[in-house]
Amino acid sequence: MNLRLAFVLISFVLSVTTGLVLSRGRGAATGSAKSGGKPVIGLSMDTLKEERWIADRDLFTEQARALGAEVQVLSANSDDTRQLRDVESLITSGVDALVIIPHNGEAMARAVEMAHAEGIPVLSYDRLITNAETDLYITFDNVKVGELQARFLAEKIPAGGRMRLVRIYGAKTDNNARLFKQGQDNVLQPLIKEGRVEVVFEDWAEDWKPENAKKITNAAITKAGQNIDAILASNDGTAGGAIQALIEEGLSGKVLVTGQDADLAACQRIVAGSQTMTVYKPLTRLAKSAAELAVKLARRQPLIARAETDNGRIQVPSVLLDIVAVTRDNMRDTVIADGFRKEAEVYGK
Ligand code: BGC
């Protein structure tokens, strides 16, 4: 019997009223010999070039170590071939569980196959691995992120007036970027139909890069002129790129700009007035819960996931965490109260 078959045979999913109780794996892992019996978790990351992912890595690693596991981290610099190689080398080094933050959710289906061929379970972290038998998914409510961004702008449309809007989506390769757009569409489509919102320009920022968002904003201004009311940027990195273009055009502070992640630079821009809102996603909760789940997967212990996400192949048992919209008015009550940002850093005191 091959390992994958053994993996499937001893897997069971049991529906109970409180959610799904899930246990998958090839039997109790004894821990990697290399780590002196400690379970080893491989963390394969898309990138470490954005502020949030450094925090994710550090919080995850700290919690997994506190729970008695070893963590090996590799980052692929937004390159699918490299991320597949990373996964291969983590598998070869004998990890007991894999946690993957895919650059491209579709491309990493292959990584799940490779891991399963060796009986290693895979946790999809923040971004969904699609069209694969992904064992578990932990993320925020990504559709709601888009809804909060768009609802914030909708509330700023003057009574009887309309809003000229530039839309900057994230990386097409990231399933989350599509979910953020879906949430934005939920709120915007009726307003577009009523003529209260006019989308003057829209595009996807390749690899979520701020410089691509800057180019999109430049192109929007070239096309639509300076008469732009708002930029629906899908995260803080792209918001930063858009704001650079606005500064060059003398428009900074005059155009509403959304974001997400509560990056320090974005929080500073919000209190200074060049960015208008962000979405705070409590990374500490995500990273710590993911570490707890990954350690359980590595030890082949049962775990609970209350939700499911369709990834095109299966319903992936999922853990979905809540989020909150942040503006100048609630900065202190949210990211600062939660200890995610320090008052002195945000306000420069
Ligand atoms: C994450 C965002 C992040 C973006 C760019 C998305 O998948 O959910 O938090 O800003 O990727 O890295």
PDB file of N, CA and C and ligand atoms in Angstrom, residues 47 50 52-53 126-127 142 174 176-177 180 208 235-236 260-261 281, ligand 1:
ATOM      1  N   THR A  47       6.874  35.197   0.046  1.00  0.00           N
ATOM      2  CA  THR A  47       7.810  36.322   0.067  1.00  0.00           C
ATOM      3  C   THR A  47       8.024  36.803   1.495  1.00  0.00           C
ATOM      4  N   GLU A  50       7.260  41.932   2.177  1.00  0.00           N
ATOM      5  CA  GLU A  50       6.252  42.834   2.734  1.00  0.00           C
ATOM      6  C   GLU A  50       6.270  42.685   4.242  1.00  0.00           C
ATOM      7  N   ARG A  52       4.049  42.532   6.551  1.00  0.00           N
ATOM      8  CA  ARG A  52       3.209  41.604   7.302  1.00  0.00           C
ATOM      9  C   ARG A  52       3.792  40.199   7.350  1.00  0.00           C
ATOM     10  N   TRP A  53       4.453  39.766   6.290  1.00  0.00           N
ATOM     11  CA  TRP A  53       4.914  38.377   6.248  1.00  0.00           C
ATOM     12  C   TRP A  53       6.077  38.125   7.191  1.00  0.00           C
ATOM     13  N   ASP A 126      -3.258  31.515   5.218  1.00  0.00           N
ATOM     14  CA  ASP A 126      -3.800  32.794   4.747  1.00  0.00           C
ATOM     15  C   ASP A 126      -4.310  32.748   3.310  1.00  0.00           C
ATOM     16  N   ARG A 127      -3.552  32.143   2.397  1.00  0.00           N
ATOM     17  CA  ARG A 127      -3.976  32.038   0.998  1.00  0.00           C
ATOM     18  C   ARG A 127      -4.296  30.582   0.681  1.00  0.00           C
ATOM     19  N   ASN A 142     -11.873  36.844   4.009  1.00  0.00           N
ATOM     20  CA  ASN A 142     -11.312  37.709   2.963  1.00  0.00           C
ATOM     21  C   ASN A 142     -12.364  38.453   2.150  1.00  0.00           C
ATOM     22  N   ASP A 174      -3.062  35.294  -6.694  1.00  0.00           N
ATOM     23  CA  ASP A 174      -3.407  35.085  -5.286  1.00  0.00           C
ATOM     24  C   ASP A 174      -4.926  34.969  -5.159  1.00  0.00           C
ATOM     25  N   ASN A 176      -6.718  35.139  -2.679  1.00  0.00           N
ATOM     26  CA  ASN A 176      -7.254  36.184  -1.800  1.00  0.00           C
ATOM     27  C   ASN A 176      -7.609  37.444  -2.581  1.00  0.00           C
ATOM     28  N   ALA A 177      -6.764  37.788  -3.554  1.00  0.00           N
ATOM     29  CA  ALA A 177      -7.014  39.016  -4.315  1.00  0.00           C
ATOM     30  C   ALA A 177      -8.380  38.944  -4.988  1.00  0.00           C
ATOM     31  N   PHE A 180     -11.016  39.463  -2.249  1.00  0.00           N
ATOM     32  CA  PHE A 180     -11.154  40.879  -1.860  1.00  0.00           C
ATOM     33  C   PHE A 180     -12.014  41.597  -2.907  1.00  0.00           C
ATOM     34  N   TRP A 208       1.402  42.072  -6.256  1.00  0.00           N
ATOM     35  CA  TRP A 208       1.054  43.010  -5.172  1.00  0.00           C
ATOM     36  C   TRP A 208       2.092  44.121  -5.019  1.00  0.00           C
ATOM     37  N   ASN A 235      -4.538  46.570  -0.660  1.00  0.00           N
ATOM     38  CA  ASN A 235      -3.764  46.395   0.591  1.00  0.00           C
ATOM     39  C   ASN A 235      -2.893  47.626   0.828  1.00  0.00           C
ATOM     40  N   ASP A 236      -2.197  47.600   1.968  1.00  0.00           N
ATOM     41  CA  ASP A 236      -1.421  48.791   2.334  1.00  0.00           C
ATOM     42  C   ASP A 236      -0.210  49.001   1.427  1.00  0.00           C
ATOM     43  N   GLN A 260      -5.248  47.523   3.541  1.00  0.00           N
ATOM     44  CA  GLN A 260      -5.469  46.411   4.473  1.00  0.00           C
ATOM     45  C   GLN A 260      -4.123  45.958   4.997  1.00  0.00           C
ATOM     46  N   ASP A 261      -4.089  45.493   6.212  1.00  0.00           N
ATOM     47  CA  ASP A 261      -2.934  44.899   6.904  1.00  0.00           C
ATOM     48  C   ASP A 261      -2.507  45.695   8.137  1.00  0.00           C
ATOM     49  N   LYS A 281      -6.141  42.943  10.429  1.00  0.00           N
ATOM     50  CA  LYS A 281      -6.327  41.499  10.513  1.00  0.00           C
ATOM     51  C   LYS A 281      -5.381  41.021  11.625  1.00  0.00           C
TER      52      LYS A 281
HETATM   53  C1  BGC B   1      -2.852  38.853   2.065  1.00  0.00           C
HETATM   54  C2  BGC B   1      -2.732  40.326   2.378  1.00  0.00           C
HETATM   55  C3  BGC B   1      -1.431  40.853   1.777  1.00  0.00           C
HETATM   56  C4  BGC B   1      -1.319  40.471   0.315  1.00  0.00           C
HETATM   57  C5  BGC B   1       0.026  40.851  -0.268  1.00  0.00           C
HETATM   58  C6  BGC B   1      -2.743  38.627   0.593  1.00  0.00           C
HETATM   59  O1  BGC B   1      -2.879  37.282   0.280  1.00  0.00           O
HETATM   60  O2  BGC B   1      -4.074  38.351   2.560  1.00  0.00           O
HETATM   61  O3  BGC B   1      -2.741  40.518   3.759  1.00  0.00           O
HETATM   62  O4  BGC B   1      -1.385  42.250   1.876  1.00  0.00           O
HETATM   63  O5  BGC B   1      -1.475  39.081   0.161  1.00  0.00           O
HETATM   64  O6  BGC B   1       1.058  40.177   0.334  1.00  0.00           O
END
